[in-house]
CSV table of C-alpha atoms and ligand atoms in Angstrom, one decimal:
chain,number,residue,atom,x,y,z
Z,108,UNK,CA,23.6,6.7,-0.8
Z,109,UNK,CA,22.3,4.2,-3.1
Z,110,UNK,CA,25.5,1.3,-3.5
Z,111,UNK,CA,25.0,-1.7,-1.9
Z,112,UNK,CA,21.7,-0.9,-0.4
Z,113,UNK,CA,18.2,-2.1,-1.4
Z,114,UNK,CA,15.2,-0.4,-2.8
Z,115,UNK,CA,11.8,-2.0,-2.5
Z,116,UNK,CA,9.6,-0.9,-5.9
Z,117,UNK,CA,5.8,-1.9,-5.4
Z,118,UNK,CA,4.6,-1.9,-9.8
Z,119,UNK,CA,7.7,-2.7,-11.0
Z,120,UNK,CA,6.6,-4.4,-14.3
Z,121,UNK,CA,6.1,-1.8,-16.3
Z,122,UNK,CA,6.5,2.0,-16.8
Z,123,UNK,CA,7.6,4.2,-13.8
Z,124,UNK,CA,8.6,1.1,-11.8
Z,125,UNK,CA,10.3,-0.6,-14.4
Z,126,UNK,CA,12.5,2.8,-15.2
Z,127,UNK,CA,12.8,3.1,-11.2
Z,128,UNK,CA,14.4,-0.5,-11.2
Z,129,UNK,CA,16.3,0.3,-13.9
Z,130,UNK,CA,17.8,3.3,-12.4
Z,131,UNK,CA,18.4,2.1,-9.1
Z,132,UNK,CA,20.1,-1.2,-10.4
Z,133,UNK,CA,22.5,1.3,-12.5
Z,134,UNK,CA,23.6,3.0,-9.3
Z,135,UNK,CA,24.0,-0.4,-7.8
Z,136,UNK,CA,21.0,-1.0,-5.7
Z,137,UNK,CA,19.8,-4.3,-5.1
Z,138,UNK,CA,16.0,-4.6,-5.7
Z,139,UNK,CA,12.9,-6.3,-4.5
Z,140,UNK,CA,10.3,-6.1,-7.4
Z,141,UNK,CA,6.9,-6.2,-6.6
Z,142,UNK,CA,4.0,-7.1,-9.2
Z,143,UNK,CA,1.1,-9.2,-10.3
Z,144,UNK,CA,2.9,-10.3,-13.6
Z,145,UNK,CA,5.6,-12.7,-12.3
Z,146,UNK,CA,6.8,-13.3,-15.6
Z,147,UNK,CA,7.8,-9.9,-16.8
Z,148,UNK,CA,9.0,-9.4,-13.1
Z,149,UNK,CA,11.2,-12.3,-13.6
Z,150,UNK,CA,12.2,-11.1,-17.0
Z,151,UNK,CA,13.5,-8.0,-15.2
Z,152,UNK,CA,14.9,-9.5,-12.4
Z,153,UNK,CA,17.0,-11.3,-14.5
Z,154,UNK,CA,18.6,-8.5,-17.3
Z,155,UNK,CA,19.2,-6.4,-14.4
Z,156,UNK,CA,21.2,-8.4,-12.4
Z,157,UNK,CA,23.2,-9.6,-15.3
Z,158,UNK,CA,24.0,-6.0,-16.2
Z,159,UNK,CA,24.8,-4.3,-13.2
Z,160,UNK,CA,25.3,-7.3,-10.7
Z,161,UNK,CA,22.6,-6.4,-8.5
Z,162,UNK,CA,20.1,-8.8,-6.4
Z,163,UNK,CA,16.8,-8.7,-7.4
Z,164,UNK,CA,14.3,-10.3,-5.9
Z,165,UNK,CA,10.8,-10.8,-6.9
Z,166,UNK,CA,7.8,-11.0,-5.0
Z,167,UNK,CA,4.0,-11.7,-7.0
Z,168,UNK,CA,1.5,-9.9,-5.2
Z,169,UNK,CA,-1.7,-8.5,-5.8
Z,170,UNK,CA,-1.7,-5.4,-3.8
Z,171,UNK,CA,-5.4,-4.3,-4.3
Z,172,UNK,CA,-6.1,-7.4,-2.0
Z,173,UNK,CA,-5.4,-5.7,1.5
Z,174,UNK,CA,-4.0,-9.3,3.1
Z,175,UNK,CA,-2.2,-10.0,0.3
Z,176,UNK,CA,-0.4,-6.6,0.4
Z,177,UNK,CA,0.4,-7.0,3.9
Z,178,UNK,CA,2.3,-10.4,2.8
Z,179,UNK,CA,4.5,-8.5,1.0
Z,180,UNK,CA,5.9,-7.3,4.6
Z,181,UNK,CA,6.3,-10.9,6.1
Z,182,UNK,CA,7.9,-11.9,2.8
Z,183,UNK,CA,10.5,-9.8,2.9
Z,184,UNK,CA,11.4,-10.0,6.8
Z,185,UNK,CA,11.4,-14.4,5.9
Z,186,UNK,CA,13.9,-13.7,3.4
Z,187,UNK,CA,15.8,-11.6,5.5
Z,188,UNK,CA,16.2,-8.4,3.7
Z,189,UNK,CA,16.5,-4.8,4.7
Z,190,UNK,CA,14.7,-2.0,2.8
Z,191,UNK,CA,16.1,1.1,2.4
Z,192,UNK,CA,14.6,2.9,0.1
Z,193,UNK,CA,10.7,2.1,-0.5
Z,194,UNK,CA,9.1,3.6,-3.8
Z,195,UNK,CA,4.8,3.4,-3.8
Z,196,UNK,CA,4.3,3.6,-7.2
Z,197,UNK,CA,2.1,0.6,-8.0
Z,198,UNK,CA,-1.3,2.6,-9.4
Z,199,UNK,CA,-4.3,2.5,-11.6
Z,200,UNK,CA,-6.6,5.3,-13.4
Z,201,UNK,CA,-10.2,4.6,-14.5
Z,202,UNK,CA,-11.9,7.0,-16.5
Z,203,UNK,CA,-15.4,7.8,-17.3
Z,204,UNK,CA,-18.7,9.6,-15.2
Z,205,UNK,CA,-17.6,8.3,-12.1
Z,206,UNK,CA,-21.8,6.9,-11.9
Z,207,UNK,CA,-21.1,5.0,-15.0
Z,208,UNK,CA,-17.8,3.5,-14.3
Z,209,UNK,CA,-17.6,-0.3,-12.1
Z,210,UNK,CA,-17.9,0.5,-8.0
Z,211,UNK,CA,-15.9,-2.7,-7.9
Z,212,UNK,CA,-13.0,-1.1,-10.1
Z,213,UNK,CA,-13.2,1.8,-8.1
Z,214,UNK,CA,-13.2,0.7,-4.3
Z,215,UNK,CA,-10.5,-1.7,-5.7
Z,216,UNK,CA,-8.7,1.6,-7.3
Z,217,UNK,CA,-8.8,3.0,-3.6
Z,218,UNK,CA,-7.0,-0.3,-1.6
Z,219,UNK,CA,-4.1,-0.1,-4.4
Z,220,UNK,CA,-3.8,3.7,-4.7
Z,221,UNK,CA,-4.4,4.2,-1.0
Z,222,UNK,CA,-4.8,1.8,1.4
Z,223,UNK,CA,-2.0,-0.6,0.3
Z,224,UNK,CA,0.4,2.2,0.3
Z,225,UNK,CA,-0.2,3.7,4.2
Z,226,UNK,CA,-0.2,-0.1,5.6
Z,227,UNK,CA,2.8,-1.2,3.8
Z,228,UNK,CA,4.5,2.3,4.4
Z,229,UNK,CA,3.2,1.8,8.4
Z,230,UNK,CA,5.2,-1.2,8.5
Z,231,UNK,CA,8.6,-0.2,6.5
Z,232,UNK,CA,8.8,3.6,7.8
Z,233,UNK,CA,8.6,1.7,11.3
Z,234,UNK,CA,12.0,-0.2,10.7
Z,235,UNK,CA,13.4,2.9,8.6
Z,236,UNK,CA,12.7,5.1,12.0
Z,237,UNK,CA,14.5,2.2,14.2
Z,238,UNK,CA,17.7,2.5,12.3
Z,239,UNK,CA,17.4,6.4,11.7
Z,240,UNK,CA,17.7,5.7,8.1
Z,241,UNK,CA,15.6,5.2,5.3
Z,242,UNK,CA,13.9,6.7,2.4
Z,243,UNK,CA,10.4,7.0,0.9
Z,244,UNK,CA,9.2,8.0,-2.8
Z,245,UNK,CA,5.6,8.2,-3.2
Z,246,UNK,CA,4.5,8.1,-6.6
Z,247,UNK,CA,1.6,10.8,-6.8
Z,248,UNK,CA,0.5,12.8,-9.8
Z,249,UNK,CA,0.4,16.2,-11.1
Z,250,UNK,CA,-3.7,15.0,-10.9
Z,251,UNK,CA,-3.7,15.2,-7.2
Z,252,UNK,CA,-3.7,19.3,-7.4
Z,253,UNK,CA,-7.0,19.6,-8.6
Z,254,UNK,CA,-10.5,17.7,-8.6
Z,255,UNK,CA,-10.2,15.7,-11.7
Z,256,UNK,CA,-13.4,15.4,-13.4
Z,257,UNK,CA,-14.1,11.5,-15.8
Z,258,UNK,CA,-11.2,10.4,-12.9
Z,259,UNK,CA,-12.6,11.5,-9.7
Z,260,UNK,CA,-11.6,8.5,-7.4
Z,261,UNK,CA,-8.0,8.5,-9.3
Z,262,UNK,CA,-7.2,12.0,-8.7
Z,263,UNK,CA,-8.6,11.9,-5.3
Z,264,UNK,CA,-6.5,9.3,-4.5
Z,265,UNK,CA,-3.3,11.1,-5.8
Z,266,UNK,CA,-4.8,14.0,-3.9
Z,267,UNK,CA,-4.8,12.1,-0.8
Z,268,UNK,CA,-0.8,10.9,-1.2
Z,269,UNK,CA,0.4,14.3,-1.8
Z,270,UNK,CA,-1.2,15.3,1.3
Z,271,UNK,CA,-0.3,12.2,4.0
Z,272,UNK,CA,3.1,12.6,1.9
Z,273,UNK,CA,3.6,15.8,2.9
Z,274,UNK,CA,2.8,15.5,6.7
Z,275,UNK,CA,5.0,12.6,6.6
Z,276,UNK,CA,7.8,14.4,5.6
Z,277,UNK,CA,7.4,17.3,8.3
Z,278,UNK,CA,7.0,13.8,10.6
Z,279,UNK,CA,10.2,12.5,9.3
Z,280,UNK,CA,12.6,14.8,8.2
Z,281,UNK,CA,14.4,15.2,11.8
Z,282,UNK,CA,14.9,11.6,12.5
Z,283,UNK,CA,16.8,10.4,9.4
Z,284,UNK,CA,14.2,9.2,6.9
Z,285,UNK,CA,13.2,11.2,3.9
Z,286,UNK,CA,9.8,11.3,2.0
Z,287,UNK,CA,9.0,12.5,-0.7
Z,288,UNK,CA,5.8,12.9,-3.2
Z,289,UNK,CA,6.7,12.5,-6.9
Z,290,UNK,CA,4.2,14.2,-9.2
Z,291,UNK,CA,4.4,13.3,-13.0
Z,292,UNK,CA,2.1,14.9,-15.1
Z,293,UNK,CA,1.3,12.6,-18.7
Z,294,UNK,CA,4.1,9.8,-18.7
Z,295,UNK,CA,4.4,7.4,-21.7
Z,296,UNK,CA,3.8,4.1,-20.1
Z,297,UNK,CA,1.1,1.3,-20.3
Z,298,UNK,CA,-1.9,3.2,-17.5
Z,299,UNK,CA,-3.8,5.0,-20.4
Z,300,UNK,CA,-3.7,1.2,-22.0
Z,301,UNK,CA,-5.3,-0.2,-18.5
Z,302,UNK,CA,-7.7,2.8,-18.4
Z,303,UNK,CA,-8.6,2.0,-22.2
Z,304,UNK,CA,-9.0,5.8,-23.5
Z,305,UNK,CA,-5.8,7.0,-24.8
Z,306,UNK,CA,-4.0,9.9,-23.3
Z,307,UNK,CA,-5.9,12.1,-21.2
Z,308,UNK,CA,-4.6,15.4,-19.5
Z,309,UNK,CA,-2.7,18.4,-20.3
Z,310,UNK,CA,0.5,18.4,-22.3
Z,311,UNK,CA,2.5,15.8,-24.0
Z,312,UNK,CA,4.0,12.2,-23.0
Z,313,UNK,CA,7.5,12.2,-21.3
Z,314,UNK,CA,9.5,9.1,-20.5
Z,315,UNK,CA,9.5,7.3,-17.5
Z,316,UNK,CA,12.6,7.3,-17.2
Z,317,UNK,CA,12.9,11.4,-17.2
Z,318,UNK,CA,9.8,11.0,-14.1
Z,319,UNK,CA,12.6,9.0,-12.3
Z,320,UNK,CA,15.5,11.3,-12.8
Z,321,UNK,CA,13.1,14.0,-11.8
Z,322,UNK,CA,12.1,12.0,-8.2
Z,323,UNK,CA,15.4,10.7,-7.4
Z,324,UNK,CA,17.4,14.6,-7.7
Z,325,UNK,CA,14.5,15.2,-5.5
Z,326,UNK,CA,15.3,12.7,-3.1
Z,327,UNK,CA,19.1,13.5,-3.0
Z,328,UNK,CA,17.8,17.3,-1.8
Z,329,UNK,CA,15.8,16.1,0.9
Z,330,UNK,CA,12.3,18.0,-1.2
Z,331,UNK,CA,9.0,17.3,0.1
Z,332,UNK,CA,7.3,17.4,-3.2
Z,333,UNK,CA,8.5,17.4,-7.0
Z,334,UNK,CA,6.2,18.1,-10.0
Z,335,UNK,CA,7.4,16.7,-13.2
Z,336,UNK,CA,7.9,19.0,-16.2
Z,337,UNK,CA,7.7,22.9,-15.6
Z,338,UNK,CA,4.0,23.0,-17.6
Z,339,UNK,CA,3.1,20.8,-15.0
Z,340,UNK,CA,4.9,22.5,-11.8
Z,341,UNK,CA,2.5,25.9,-13.3
Z,342,UNK,CA,-0.3,24.1,-13.7
Z,343,UNK,CA,0.1,22.7,-10.1
Z,344,UNK,CA,0.5,26.3,-8.9
Z,345,UNK,CA,-2.4,27.9,-10.8
Z,346,UNK,CA,-4.6,25.2,-8.9
Z,347,UNK,CA,-3.7,26.1,-5.6
Z,348,UNK,CA,-3.8,29.7,-6.4
Z,349,UNK,CA,-7.3,30.1,-7.8
Z,350,UNK,CA,-10.6,29.4,-6.7
Z,351,UNK,CA,-11.6,25.7,-6.7
Z,352,UNK,CA,-14.9,26.3,-8.8
Z,353,UNK,CA,-12.6,27.9,-11.6
Z,354,UNK,CA,-10.2,25.1,-11.7
Z,355,UNK,CA,-12.3,22.3,-11.5
Z,356,UNK,CA,-14.4,23.7,-14.6
Z,357,UNK,CA,-11.1,24.1,-16.5
Z,358,UNK,CA,-10.3,20.4,-15.5
Z,359,UNK,CA,-13.2,19.8,-16.7
Z,360,UNK,CA,-12.8,20.9,-20.4
Z,361,UNK,CA,-9.4,19.3,-20.3
Z,362,UNK,CA,-10.4,15.7,-19.4
Z,363,UNK,CA,-13.5,15.9,-21.3
Z,364,UNK,CA,-11.7,17.6,-24.9
Z,365,UNK,CA,-8.6,15.0,-24.5
Z,366,UNK,CA,-10.3,12.2,-24.0
Z,367,UNK,CA,-11.3,9.6,-27.0
Z,368,UNK,CA,-13.4,7.6,-24.7
Z,369,UNK,CA,-16.6,7.1,-22.9
Z,370,UNK,CA,-17.5,10.3,-21.1
A,403,LIG,N1,1.6,7.5,-16.6
A,403,LIG,C1,1.1,8.5,-16.4
A,403,LIG,O1,0.7,9.7,-17.5
A,403,LIG,C2,1.3,8.8,-14.7
A,403,LIG,C3,0.8,10.3,-14.6
A,403,LIG,C4,1.2,10.5,-13.5
A,403,LIG,C5,1.1,9.2,-12.2
A,403,LIG,N2,1.1,8.2,-12.5
A,403,LIG,C6,1.4,7.4,-11.6
A,403,LIG,O2,2.3,6.4,-11.5
A,403,LIG,C7,2.6,4.9,-11.0
A,403,LIG,C8,3.0,4.3,-11.9
A,403,LIG,O3,2.2,3.7,-13.1
A,403,LIG,P1,2.7,3.9,-14.7
A,403,LIG,O4,2.4,5.0,-15.2
A,403,LIG,O5,3.4,3.1,-14.8
A,403,LIG,O6,1.3,2.5,-15.0
A,403,LIG,P2,1.9,1.2,-15.4
A,403,LIG,O7,2.9,1.0,-16.9
A,403,LIG,O8,0.9,0.8,-16.1
A,403,LIG,O9,2.2,0.6,-14.4
A,403,LIG,C9,1.6,0.0,-13.2
A,403,LIG,C10,2.6,-0.5,-12.2
A,403,LIG,O10,1.8,-1.0,-11.0
A,403,LIG,C11,1.3,-2.6,-11.1
A,403,LIG,N3,0.0,-2.6,-10.6
A,403,LIG,C12,-1.2,-2.3,-11.1
A,403,LIG,N4,-1.9,-2.9,-10.4
A,403,LIG,C13,-1.6,-3.8,-9.4
A,403,LIG,C14,-2.0,-4.7,-8.3
A,403,LIG,N5,-3.3,-4.7,-8.3
A,403,LIG,N6,-1.1,-5.6,-7.9
A,403,LIG,C15,0.2,-5.4,-7.5
A,403,LIG,N7,0.8,-4.2,-8.7
A,403,LIG,C16,-0.1,-3.9,-9.3
A,403,LIG,C17,1.5,-3.1,-12.4
A,403,LIG,O11,2.0,-4.2,-12.8
A,403,LIG,P3,1.1,-5.5,-12.8
A,403,LIG,O12,-0.1,-4.9,-13.8
A,403,LIG,O13,1.7,-6.4,-13.2
A,403,LIG,O14,0.2,-5.9,-11.5
A,403,LIG,C18,2.7,-1.9,-12.8
A,403,LIG,O15,4.2,-2.9,-12.8
A,403,LIG,C19,1.0,5.0,-10.5
A,403,LIG,O16,0.8,5.4,-9.0
A,403,LIG,C20,0.2,6.3,-11.5
A,403,LIG,O17,-0.8,6.5,-11.0
A,403,LIG,C21,1.2,8.3,-13.6
């Protein structure tokens, strides 16, 4: 399933994306790694190809810019590479009251977490469907199962990701292509630092490697959606069963209480 195939990982320079790169290289996959931090990607590429003997291509791109993002597809074609597994992982989050956060920042968040994912997947999925072979892992979030006060835009982008990904799963499952929405809870990565408020949300941080193992197991089993961690799984189920007003009230208290930041 993995050996000798090629995975394209969006946002591979740190956190869950870097853990995907490590695990997939260990399984013998060639990689195309994408992010803005060229130096980190270069180090990762040298390390993984030396350790696992795989080919690692680096593409430096700001995926919150729609044109640059589409350039990634063109660049993959120009290098005559074939993408067998697409990992839509690049994402950012911002924390605070919606009206107090910069509009530009939140629009960029929607571009990166949603628009880029949709447009690049549209391109790569067509190639996979033509070959009747391929897989897509969409890194969503446990936040996508309920509204997320103080991370209103982020939660909504991840709700989009889950709904869109599940619909794609249904459309492609009989055509040789697997699509899975991977929904991590709190994971020890740079994202909290980028948000600038420390740990937010229920539960404890897990390692990005655990999240990756959960995602790959789900892909291998042909699952549509997977939530990492039992606590996160049950939180997601509760959010589906109880009235939305009740759920958002709980989420308001959890996300405010656990924050050390603006809200
Ligand atoms: N950590 C958590 O608690 C958690 C929980 C649920 C879901 N997630 C999801 O997991 C995914 C990965 O996040 P992470 O937690 O691993 O955070 P992270 O360590 O901050 O990694 C984010 C990755 O996205 C890349 N990225 C950010 N902005 C980009 C841009 N404009 N263009 C290109 N690449 C960009 C970053 O690379 P550069 O900065 O080098 O560009 C980095 O490689 C995200 O989709 C996030 O929403 C995380």
